[in-house]
PDB file of C-alpha atoms in Angstrom:
ATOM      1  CA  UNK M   1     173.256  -9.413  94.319  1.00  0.00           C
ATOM      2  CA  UNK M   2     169.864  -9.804  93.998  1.00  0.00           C
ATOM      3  CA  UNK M   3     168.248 -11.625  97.088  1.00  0.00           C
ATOM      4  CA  UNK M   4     166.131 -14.784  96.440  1.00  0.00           C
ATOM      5  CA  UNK M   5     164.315 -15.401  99.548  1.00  0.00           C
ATOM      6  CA  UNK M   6     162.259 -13.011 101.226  1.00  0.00           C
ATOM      7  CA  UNK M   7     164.441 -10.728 104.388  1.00  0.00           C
ATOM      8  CA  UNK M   8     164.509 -11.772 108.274  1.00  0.00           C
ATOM      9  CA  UNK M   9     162.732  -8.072 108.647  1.00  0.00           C
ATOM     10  CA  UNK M  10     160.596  -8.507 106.086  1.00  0.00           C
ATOM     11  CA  UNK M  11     159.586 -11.870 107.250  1.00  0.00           C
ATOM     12  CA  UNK M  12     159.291 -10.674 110.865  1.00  0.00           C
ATOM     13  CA  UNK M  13     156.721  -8.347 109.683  1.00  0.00           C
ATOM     14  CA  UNK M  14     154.687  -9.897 108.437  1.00  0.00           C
ATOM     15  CA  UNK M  15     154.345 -12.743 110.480  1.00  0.00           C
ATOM     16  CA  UNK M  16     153.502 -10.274 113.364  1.00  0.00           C
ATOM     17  CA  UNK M  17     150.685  -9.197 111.099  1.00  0.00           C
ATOM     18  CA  UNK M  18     147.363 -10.710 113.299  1.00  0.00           C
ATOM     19  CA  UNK M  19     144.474  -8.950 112.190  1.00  0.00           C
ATOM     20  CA  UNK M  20     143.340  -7.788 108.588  1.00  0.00           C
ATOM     21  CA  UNK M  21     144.202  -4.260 109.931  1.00  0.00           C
ATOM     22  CA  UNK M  22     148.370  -4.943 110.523  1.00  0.00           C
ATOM     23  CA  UNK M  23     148.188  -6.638 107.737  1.00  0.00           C
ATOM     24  CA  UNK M  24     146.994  -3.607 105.500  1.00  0.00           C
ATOM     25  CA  UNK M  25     149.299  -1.761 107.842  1.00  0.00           C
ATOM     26  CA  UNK M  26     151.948  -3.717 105.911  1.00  0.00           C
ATOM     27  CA  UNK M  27     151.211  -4.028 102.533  1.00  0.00           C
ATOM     28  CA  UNK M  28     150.773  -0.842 102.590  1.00  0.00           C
ATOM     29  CA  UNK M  29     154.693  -0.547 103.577  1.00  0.00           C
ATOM     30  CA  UNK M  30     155.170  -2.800 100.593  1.00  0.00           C
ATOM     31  CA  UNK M  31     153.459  -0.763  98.145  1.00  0.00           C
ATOM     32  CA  UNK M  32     155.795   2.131  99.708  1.00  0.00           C
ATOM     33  CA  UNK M  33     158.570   0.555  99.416  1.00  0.00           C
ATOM     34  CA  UNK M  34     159.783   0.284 103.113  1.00  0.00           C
ATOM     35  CA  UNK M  35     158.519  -3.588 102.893  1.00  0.00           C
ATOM     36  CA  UNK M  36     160.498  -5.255  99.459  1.00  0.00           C
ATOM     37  CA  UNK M  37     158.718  -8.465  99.475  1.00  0.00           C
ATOM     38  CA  UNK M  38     155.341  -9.859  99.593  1.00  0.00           C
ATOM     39  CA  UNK M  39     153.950 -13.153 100.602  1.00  0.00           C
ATOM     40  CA  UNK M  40     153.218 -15.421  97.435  1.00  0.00           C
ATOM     41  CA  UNK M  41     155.057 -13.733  95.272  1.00  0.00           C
ATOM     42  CA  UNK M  42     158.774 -14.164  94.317  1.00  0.00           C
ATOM     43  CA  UNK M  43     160.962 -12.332  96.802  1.00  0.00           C
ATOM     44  CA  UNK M  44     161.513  -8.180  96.296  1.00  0.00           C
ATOM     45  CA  UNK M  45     158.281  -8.517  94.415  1.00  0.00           C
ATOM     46  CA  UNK M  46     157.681  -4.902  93.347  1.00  0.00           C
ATOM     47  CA  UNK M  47     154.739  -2.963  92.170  1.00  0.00           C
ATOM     48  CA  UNK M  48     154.100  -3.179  88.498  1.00  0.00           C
ATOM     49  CA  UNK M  49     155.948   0.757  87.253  1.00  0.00           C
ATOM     50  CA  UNK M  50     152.489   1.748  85.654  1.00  0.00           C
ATOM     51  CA  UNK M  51     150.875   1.753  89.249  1.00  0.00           C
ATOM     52  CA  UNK M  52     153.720   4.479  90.535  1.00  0.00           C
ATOM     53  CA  UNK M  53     151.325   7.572  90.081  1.00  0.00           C
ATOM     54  CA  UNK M  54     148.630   5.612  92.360  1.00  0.00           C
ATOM     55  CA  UNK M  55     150.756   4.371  95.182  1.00  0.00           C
ATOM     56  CA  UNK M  56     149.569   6.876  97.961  1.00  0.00           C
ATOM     57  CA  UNK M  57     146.149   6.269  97.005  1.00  0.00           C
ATOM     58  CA  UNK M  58     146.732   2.226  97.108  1.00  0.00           C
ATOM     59  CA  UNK M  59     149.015   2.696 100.756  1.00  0.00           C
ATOM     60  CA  UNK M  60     145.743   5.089 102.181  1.00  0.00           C
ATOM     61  CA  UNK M  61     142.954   2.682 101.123  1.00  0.00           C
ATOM     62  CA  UNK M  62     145.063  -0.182 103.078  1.00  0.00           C
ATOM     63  CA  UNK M  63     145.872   2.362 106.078  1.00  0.00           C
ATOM     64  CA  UNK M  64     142.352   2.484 105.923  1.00  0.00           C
ATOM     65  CA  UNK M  65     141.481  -1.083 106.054  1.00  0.00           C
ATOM     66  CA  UNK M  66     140.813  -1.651 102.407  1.00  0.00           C
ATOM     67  CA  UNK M  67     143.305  -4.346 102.106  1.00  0.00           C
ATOM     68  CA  UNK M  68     144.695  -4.467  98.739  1.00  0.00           C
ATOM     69  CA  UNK M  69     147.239  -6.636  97.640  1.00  0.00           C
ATOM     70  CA  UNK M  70     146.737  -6.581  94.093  1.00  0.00           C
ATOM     71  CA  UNK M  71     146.308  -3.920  91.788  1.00  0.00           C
ATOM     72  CA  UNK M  72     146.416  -2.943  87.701  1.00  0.00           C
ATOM     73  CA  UNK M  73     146.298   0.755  85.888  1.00  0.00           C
ATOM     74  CA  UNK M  74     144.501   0.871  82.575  1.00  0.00           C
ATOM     75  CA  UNK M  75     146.077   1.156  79.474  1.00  0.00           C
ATOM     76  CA  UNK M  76     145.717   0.714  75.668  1.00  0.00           C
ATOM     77  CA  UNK M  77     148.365  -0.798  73.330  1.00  0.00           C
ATOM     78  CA  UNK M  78     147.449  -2.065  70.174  1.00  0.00           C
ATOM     79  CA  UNK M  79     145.141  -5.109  70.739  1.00  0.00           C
ATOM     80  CA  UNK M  80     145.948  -4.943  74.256  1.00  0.00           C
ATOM     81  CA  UNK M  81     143.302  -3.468  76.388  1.00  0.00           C
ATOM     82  CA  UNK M  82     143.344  -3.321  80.285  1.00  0.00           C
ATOM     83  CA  UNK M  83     140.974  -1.796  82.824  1.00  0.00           C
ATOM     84  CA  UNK M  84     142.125  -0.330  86.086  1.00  0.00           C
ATOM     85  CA  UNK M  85     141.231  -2.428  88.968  1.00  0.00           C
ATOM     86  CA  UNK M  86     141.624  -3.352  92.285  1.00  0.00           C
ATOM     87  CA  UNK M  87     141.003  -6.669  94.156  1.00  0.00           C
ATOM     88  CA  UNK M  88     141.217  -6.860  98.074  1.00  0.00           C
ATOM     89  CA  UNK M  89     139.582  -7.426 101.597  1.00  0.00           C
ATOM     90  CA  UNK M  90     137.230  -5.479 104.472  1.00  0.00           C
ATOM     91  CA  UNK M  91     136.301  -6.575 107.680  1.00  0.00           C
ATOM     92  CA  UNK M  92     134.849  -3.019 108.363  1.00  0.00           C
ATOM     93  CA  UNK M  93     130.797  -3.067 107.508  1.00  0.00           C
ATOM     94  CA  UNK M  94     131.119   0.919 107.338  1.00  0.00           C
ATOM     95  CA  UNK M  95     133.815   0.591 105.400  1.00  0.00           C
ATOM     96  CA  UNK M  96     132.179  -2.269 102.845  1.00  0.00           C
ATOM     97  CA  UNK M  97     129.056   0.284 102.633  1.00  0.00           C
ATOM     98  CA  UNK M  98     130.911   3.412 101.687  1.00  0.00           C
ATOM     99  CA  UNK M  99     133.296   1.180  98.721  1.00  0.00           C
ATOM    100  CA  UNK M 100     129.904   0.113  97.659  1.00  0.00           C
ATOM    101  CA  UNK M 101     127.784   3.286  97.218  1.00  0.00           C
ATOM    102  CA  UNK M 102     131.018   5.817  96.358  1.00  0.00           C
ATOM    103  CA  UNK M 103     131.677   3.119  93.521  1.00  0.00           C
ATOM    104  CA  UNK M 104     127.609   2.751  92.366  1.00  0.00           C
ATOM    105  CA  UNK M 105     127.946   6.752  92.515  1.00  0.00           C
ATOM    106  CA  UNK M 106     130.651   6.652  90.137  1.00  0.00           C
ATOM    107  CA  UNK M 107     129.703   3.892  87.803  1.00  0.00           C
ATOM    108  CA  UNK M 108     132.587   1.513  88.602  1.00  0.00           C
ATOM    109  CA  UNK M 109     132.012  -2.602  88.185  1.00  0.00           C
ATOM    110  CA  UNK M 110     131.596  -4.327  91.594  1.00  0.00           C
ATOM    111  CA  UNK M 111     132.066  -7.616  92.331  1.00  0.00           C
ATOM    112  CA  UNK M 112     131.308  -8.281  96.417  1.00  0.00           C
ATOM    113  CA  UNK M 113     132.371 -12.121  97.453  1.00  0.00           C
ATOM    114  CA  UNK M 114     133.643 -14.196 100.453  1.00  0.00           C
ATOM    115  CA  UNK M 115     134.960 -17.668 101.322  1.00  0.00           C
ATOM    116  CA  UNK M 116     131.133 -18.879 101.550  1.00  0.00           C
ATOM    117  CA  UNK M 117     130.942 -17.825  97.952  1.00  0.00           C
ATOM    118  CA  UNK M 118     133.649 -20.410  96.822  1.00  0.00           C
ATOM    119  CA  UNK M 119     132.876 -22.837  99.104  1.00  0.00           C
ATOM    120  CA  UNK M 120     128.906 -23.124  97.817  1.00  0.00           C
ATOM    121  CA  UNK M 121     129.293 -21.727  94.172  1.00  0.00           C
ATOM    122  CA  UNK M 122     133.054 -21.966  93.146  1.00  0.00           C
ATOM    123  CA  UNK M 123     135.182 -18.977  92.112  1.00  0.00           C
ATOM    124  CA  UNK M 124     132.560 -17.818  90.023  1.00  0.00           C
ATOM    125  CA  UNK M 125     133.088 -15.507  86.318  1.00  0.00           C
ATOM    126  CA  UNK M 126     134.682 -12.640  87.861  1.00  0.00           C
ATOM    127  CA  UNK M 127     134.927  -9.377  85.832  1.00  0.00           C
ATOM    128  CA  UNK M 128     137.725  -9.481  82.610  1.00  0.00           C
ATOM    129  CA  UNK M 129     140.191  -6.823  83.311  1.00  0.00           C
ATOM    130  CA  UNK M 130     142.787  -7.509  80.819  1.00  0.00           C
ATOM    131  CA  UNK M 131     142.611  -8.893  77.184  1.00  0.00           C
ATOM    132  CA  UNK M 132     144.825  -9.210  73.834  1.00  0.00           C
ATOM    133  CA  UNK M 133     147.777 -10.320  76.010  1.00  0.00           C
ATOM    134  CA  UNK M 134     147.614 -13.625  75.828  1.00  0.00           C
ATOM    135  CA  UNK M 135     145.690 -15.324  78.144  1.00  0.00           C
ATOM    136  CA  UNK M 136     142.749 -12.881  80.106  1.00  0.00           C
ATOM    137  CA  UNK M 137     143.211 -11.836  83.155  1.00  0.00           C
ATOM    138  CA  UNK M 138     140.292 -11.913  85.661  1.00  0.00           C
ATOM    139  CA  UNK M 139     139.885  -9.879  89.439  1.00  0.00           C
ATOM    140  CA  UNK M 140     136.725 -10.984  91.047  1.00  0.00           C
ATOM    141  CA  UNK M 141     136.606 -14.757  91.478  1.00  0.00           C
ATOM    142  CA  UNK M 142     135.700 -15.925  94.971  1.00  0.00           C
ATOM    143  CA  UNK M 143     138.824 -16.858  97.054  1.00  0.00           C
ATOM    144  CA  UNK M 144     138.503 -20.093  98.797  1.00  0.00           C
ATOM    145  CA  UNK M 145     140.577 -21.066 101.451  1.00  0.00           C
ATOM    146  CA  UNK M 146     143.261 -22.841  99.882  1.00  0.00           C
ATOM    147  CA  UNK M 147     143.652 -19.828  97.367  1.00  0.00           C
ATOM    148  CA  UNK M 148     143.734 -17.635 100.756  1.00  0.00           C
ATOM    149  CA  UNK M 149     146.681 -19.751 102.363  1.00  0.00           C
ATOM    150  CA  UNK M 150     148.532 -19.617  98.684  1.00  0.00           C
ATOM    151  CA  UNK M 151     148.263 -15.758  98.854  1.00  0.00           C
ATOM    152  CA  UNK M 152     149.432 -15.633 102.583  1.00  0.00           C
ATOM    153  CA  UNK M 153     151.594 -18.547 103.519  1.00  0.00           C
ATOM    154  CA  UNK M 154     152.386 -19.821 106.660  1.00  0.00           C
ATOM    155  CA  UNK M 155     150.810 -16.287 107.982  1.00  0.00           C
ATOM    156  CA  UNK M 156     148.779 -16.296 111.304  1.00  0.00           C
ATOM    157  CA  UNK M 157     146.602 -13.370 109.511  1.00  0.00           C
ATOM    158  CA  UNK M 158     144.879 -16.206 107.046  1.00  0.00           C
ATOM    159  CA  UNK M 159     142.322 -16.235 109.616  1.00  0.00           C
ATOM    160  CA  UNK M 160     141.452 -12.819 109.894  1.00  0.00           C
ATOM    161  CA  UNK M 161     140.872 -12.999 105.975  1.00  0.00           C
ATOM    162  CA  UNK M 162     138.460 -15.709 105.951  1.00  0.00           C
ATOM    163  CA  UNK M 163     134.937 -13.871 107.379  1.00  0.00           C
ATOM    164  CA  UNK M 164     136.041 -10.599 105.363  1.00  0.00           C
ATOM    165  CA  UNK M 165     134.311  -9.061 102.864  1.00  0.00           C
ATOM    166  CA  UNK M 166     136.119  -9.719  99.230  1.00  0.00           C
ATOM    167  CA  UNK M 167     135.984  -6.781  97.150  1.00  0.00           C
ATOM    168  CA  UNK M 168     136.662  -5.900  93.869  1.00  0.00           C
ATOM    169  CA  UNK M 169     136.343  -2.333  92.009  1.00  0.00           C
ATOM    170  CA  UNK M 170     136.739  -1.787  88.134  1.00  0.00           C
ATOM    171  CA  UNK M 171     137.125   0.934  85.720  1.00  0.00           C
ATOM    172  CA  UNK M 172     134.525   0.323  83.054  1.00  0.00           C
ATOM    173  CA  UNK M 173     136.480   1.603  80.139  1.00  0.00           C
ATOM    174  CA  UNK M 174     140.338   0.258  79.066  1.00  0.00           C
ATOM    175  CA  UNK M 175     142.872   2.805  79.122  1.00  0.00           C
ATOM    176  CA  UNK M 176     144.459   5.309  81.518  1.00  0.00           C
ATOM    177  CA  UNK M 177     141.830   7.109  83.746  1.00  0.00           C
ATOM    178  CA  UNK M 178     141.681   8.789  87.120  1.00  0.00           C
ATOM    179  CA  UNK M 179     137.767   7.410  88.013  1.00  0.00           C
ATOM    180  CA  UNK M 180     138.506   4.391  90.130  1.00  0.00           C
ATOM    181  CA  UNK M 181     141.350   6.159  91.830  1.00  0.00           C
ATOM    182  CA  UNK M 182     139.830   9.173  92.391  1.00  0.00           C
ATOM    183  CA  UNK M 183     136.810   7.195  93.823  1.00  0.00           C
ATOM    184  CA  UNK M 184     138.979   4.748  95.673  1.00  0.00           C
ATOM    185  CA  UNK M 185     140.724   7.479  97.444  1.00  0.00           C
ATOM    186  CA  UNK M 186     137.294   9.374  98.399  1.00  0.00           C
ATOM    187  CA  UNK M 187     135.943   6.284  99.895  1.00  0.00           C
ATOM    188  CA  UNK M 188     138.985   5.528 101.731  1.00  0.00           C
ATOM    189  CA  UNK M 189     139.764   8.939 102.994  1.00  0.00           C
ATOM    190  CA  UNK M 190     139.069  10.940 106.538  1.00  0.00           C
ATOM    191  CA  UNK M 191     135.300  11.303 106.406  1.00  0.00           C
ATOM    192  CA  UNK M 192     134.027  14.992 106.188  1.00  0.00           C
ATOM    193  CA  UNK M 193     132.317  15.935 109.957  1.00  0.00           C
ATOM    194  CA  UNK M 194     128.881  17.223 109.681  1.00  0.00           C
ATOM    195  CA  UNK M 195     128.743  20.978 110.795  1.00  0.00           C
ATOM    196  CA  UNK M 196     127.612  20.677 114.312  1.00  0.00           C
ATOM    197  CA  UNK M 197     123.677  21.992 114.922  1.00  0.00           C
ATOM    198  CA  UNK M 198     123.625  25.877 115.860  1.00  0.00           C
ATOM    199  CA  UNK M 199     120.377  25.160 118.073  1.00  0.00           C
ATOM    200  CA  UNK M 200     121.121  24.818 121.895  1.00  0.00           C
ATOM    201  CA  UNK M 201     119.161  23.938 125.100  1.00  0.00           C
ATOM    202  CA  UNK M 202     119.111  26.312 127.474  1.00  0.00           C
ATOM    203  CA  UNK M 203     119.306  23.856 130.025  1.00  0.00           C
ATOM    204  CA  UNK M 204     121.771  21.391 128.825  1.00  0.00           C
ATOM    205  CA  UNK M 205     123.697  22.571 126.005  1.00  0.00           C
ATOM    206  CA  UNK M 206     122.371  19.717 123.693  1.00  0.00           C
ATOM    207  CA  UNK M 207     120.924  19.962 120.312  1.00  0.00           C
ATOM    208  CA  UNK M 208     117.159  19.424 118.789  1.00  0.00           C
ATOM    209  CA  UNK M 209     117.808  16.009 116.824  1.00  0.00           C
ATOM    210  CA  UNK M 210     114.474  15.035 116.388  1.00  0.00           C
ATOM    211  CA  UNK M 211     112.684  18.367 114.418  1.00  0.00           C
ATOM    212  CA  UNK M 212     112.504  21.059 116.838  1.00  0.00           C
ATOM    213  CA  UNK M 213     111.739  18.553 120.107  1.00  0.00           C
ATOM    214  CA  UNK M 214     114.762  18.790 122.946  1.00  0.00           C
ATOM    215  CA  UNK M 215     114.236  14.715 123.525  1.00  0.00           C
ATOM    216  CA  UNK M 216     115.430  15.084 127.041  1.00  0.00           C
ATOM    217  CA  UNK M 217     112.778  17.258 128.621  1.00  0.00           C
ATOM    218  CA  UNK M 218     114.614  19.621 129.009  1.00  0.00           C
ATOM    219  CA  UNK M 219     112.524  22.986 128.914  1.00  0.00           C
ATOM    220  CA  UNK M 220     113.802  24.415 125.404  1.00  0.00           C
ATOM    221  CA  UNK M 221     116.265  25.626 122.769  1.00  0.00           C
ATOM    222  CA  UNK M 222     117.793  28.575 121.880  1.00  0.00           C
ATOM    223  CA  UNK M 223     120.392  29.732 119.471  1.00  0.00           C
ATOM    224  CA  UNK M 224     123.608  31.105 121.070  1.00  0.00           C
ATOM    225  CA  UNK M 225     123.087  34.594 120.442  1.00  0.00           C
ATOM    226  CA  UNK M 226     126.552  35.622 121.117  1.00  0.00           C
ATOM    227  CA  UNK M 227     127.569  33.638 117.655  1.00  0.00           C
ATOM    228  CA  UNK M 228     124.573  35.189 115.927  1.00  0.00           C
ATOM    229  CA  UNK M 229     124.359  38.399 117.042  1.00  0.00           C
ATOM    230  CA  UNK M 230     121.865  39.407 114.257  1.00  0.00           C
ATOM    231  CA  UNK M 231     119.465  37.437 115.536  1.00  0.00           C
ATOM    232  CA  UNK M 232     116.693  39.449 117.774  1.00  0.00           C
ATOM    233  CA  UNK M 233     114.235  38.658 120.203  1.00  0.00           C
ATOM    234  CA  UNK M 234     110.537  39.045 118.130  1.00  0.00           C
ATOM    235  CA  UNK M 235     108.958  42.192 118.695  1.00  0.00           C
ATOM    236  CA  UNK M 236     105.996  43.270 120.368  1.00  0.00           C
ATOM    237  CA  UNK M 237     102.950  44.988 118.513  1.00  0.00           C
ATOM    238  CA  UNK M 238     103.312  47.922 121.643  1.00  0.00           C
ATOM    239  CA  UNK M 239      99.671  49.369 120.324  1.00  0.00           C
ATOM    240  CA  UNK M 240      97.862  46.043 120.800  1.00  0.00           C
ATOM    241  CA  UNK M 241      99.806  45.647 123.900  1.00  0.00           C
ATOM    242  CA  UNK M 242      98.082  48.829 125.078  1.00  0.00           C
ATOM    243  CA  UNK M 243      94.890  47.934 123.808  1.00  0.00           C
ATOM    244  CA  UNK M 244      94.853  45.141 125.622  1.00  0.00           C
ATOM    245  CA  UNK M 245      95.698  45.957 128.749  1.00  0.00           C
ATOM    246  CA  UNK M 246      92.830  48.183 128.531  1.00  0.00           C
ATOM    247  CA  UNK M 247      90.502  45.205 128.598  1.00  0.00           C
ATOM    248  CA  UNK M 248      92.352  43.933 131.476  1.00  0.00           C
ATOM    249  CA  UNK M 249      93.934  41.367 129.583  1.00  0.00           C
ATOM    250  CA  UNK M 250      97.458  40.456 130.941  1.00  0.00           C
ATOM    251  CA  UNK M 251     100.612  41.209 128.434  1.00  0.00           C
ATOM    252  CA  UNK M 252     101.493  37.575 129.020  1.00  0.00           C
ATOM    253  CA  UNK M 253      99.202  36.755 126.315  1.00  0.00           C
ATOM    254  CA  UNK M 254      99.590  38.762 123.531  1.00  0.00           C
ATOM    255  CA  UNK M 255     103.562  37.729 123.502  1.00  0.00           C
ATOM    256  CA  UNK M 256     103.950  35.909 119.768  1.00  0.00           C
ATOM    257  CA  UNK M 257     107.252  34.798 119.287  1.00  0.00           C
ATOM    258  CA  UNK M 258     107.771  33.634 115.074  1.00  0.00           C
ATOM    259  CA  UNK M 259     108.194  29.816 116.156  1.00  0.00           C
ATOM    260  CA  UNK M 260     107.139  27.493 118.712  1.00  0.00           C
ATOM    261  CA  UNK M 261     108.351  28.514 122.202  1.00  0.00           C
ATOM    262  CA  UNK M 262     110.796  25.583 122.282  1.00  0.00           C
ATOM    263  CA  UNK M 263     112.549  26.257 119.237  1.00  0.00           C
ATOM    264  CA  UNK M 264     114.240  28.815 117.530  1.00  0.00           C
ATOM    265  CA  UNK M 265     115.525  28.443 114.282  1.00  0.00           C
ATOM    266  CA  UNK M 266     118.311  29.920 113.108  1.00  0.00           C
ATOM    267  CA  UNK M 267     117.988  32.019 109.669  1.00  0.00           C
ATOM    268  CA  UNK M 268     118.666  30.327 106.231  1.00  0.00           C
ATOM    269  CA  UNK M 269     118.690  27.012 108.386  1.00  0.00           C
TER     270      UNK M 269
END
């Protein structure tokens, strides 16, 4: 029998949902399966089937705090033509700046909005994802308040939603494609950690940030030698060393390491 109200544990979830992170936490469950209902729609409201293949991308981007509730693949048939597209929320400013520039990198559509938007300008154009299916469909208009509360009813997260950042990414072309997943799932992902700087203070252990200066006065940096161990101490010229000790001149100063005394840098760096 199909149920036609959404479940006591269903409902229970996502009423405990306070922040824009739980609730990505759980419509992330939702697009997994593990959650059959989501708020605003008809309960056991699945995932359209032509979204299957991108469902561990769409549950890691809201795991991530790219809340998405809504979602379309592309495809072509006959005079129907439809992008792929996403439509969702950030609260995270890193996270708005890395949607941004990994979709500008891959020549995606953006359309960046908030509540302001609506309130001052109303919903606005928004970008056409679907057409030849009757009437268009649009992702992209600015969501006003009301259309937030209609989306999430009843919910205590509704004003979590309301100062974040509403985001929208597009596939350019109609028809099946892997860019904006691909893309969504790069932005979203772990970020890769920067290799960590060979060059180390001898008195501190810390690294040269600011070209070749220790900024901590500390009295210099060395490579660990143990790490590198073809890396050798410079040489001395032992005839001029000679020479000059003949004129009386002390060995301190003919010492001429190949960089500054504070620094050494390590080869191919």
């Amino acid at each position: 029998m199909r149920r036609l109200w959404m479940s006591r544990a269903d409902r229970a979830r996502w009423r405990a949902a306070h922040t824009l992170g739980a609730l990505g936490q759980t419509t992330a469950d939702w697009w997994e399966g593990t959650v059959r209902s989501l708020p605003g729609h008809r309960a056991n409201h699945r995932p359209h089937p032509t979204l299957t293949g991108h469902i561990t991308v769409l549950a890691a981007a809201n795991r991530a705090g790219f809340l998405i509730p809504a979602a379309q693949a592309g495809l072509t048939n006959g005079a129907v033509q439809q992008h792929a597209a996403v439509q969702g929320f950030v609260s995270e400013a890193a996270l708005v700046r890395r949607l941004v520039h990994a979709a500008e990198e891959a020549g995606l559509e953006i359309v960046l909005n908030d509540w302001l938007d609506f309130e001052h300008d109303g919903p606005g154009t928004g970008i056409t994802v679907t057409t030849g299916d009757g009437d268009d469909v649009v992702f992209g208009q600015a969501l006003g308040r009301a259309d937030l509360q209609a989306m999430w009813p009843k919910l205590p997260a509704v004003h979590a939603l309301m100062p974040a950042t509403q985001i929208t990414l597009v596939d350019p072309l109609p028809g099946p494609s892997t860019l904006l997943w691909a893309t969504l799932a790069a932005a979203t992902g772990p970020a890769v950690p920067a290799p960590a700087p060979a060059i180390l203070c001898r008195e501190c252990g810390c690294t040269a940030i600011s070209w070749q200066v220790c900024n901590d006065g500390c009295s210099g940096v060395r490579p660990d030698r143990r790490a590198l161990p073809g890396l050798h101490r410079p040489q001395r010229d032992h005839r001029l060393v000679e020479e000059l000790r003949r004129r009386g001149e002390g060995m301190r100063s003919v010492r001429r390491p190949l960089l500054p005394r504070r620094v050494v840098l390590l080869p191919g760096l």
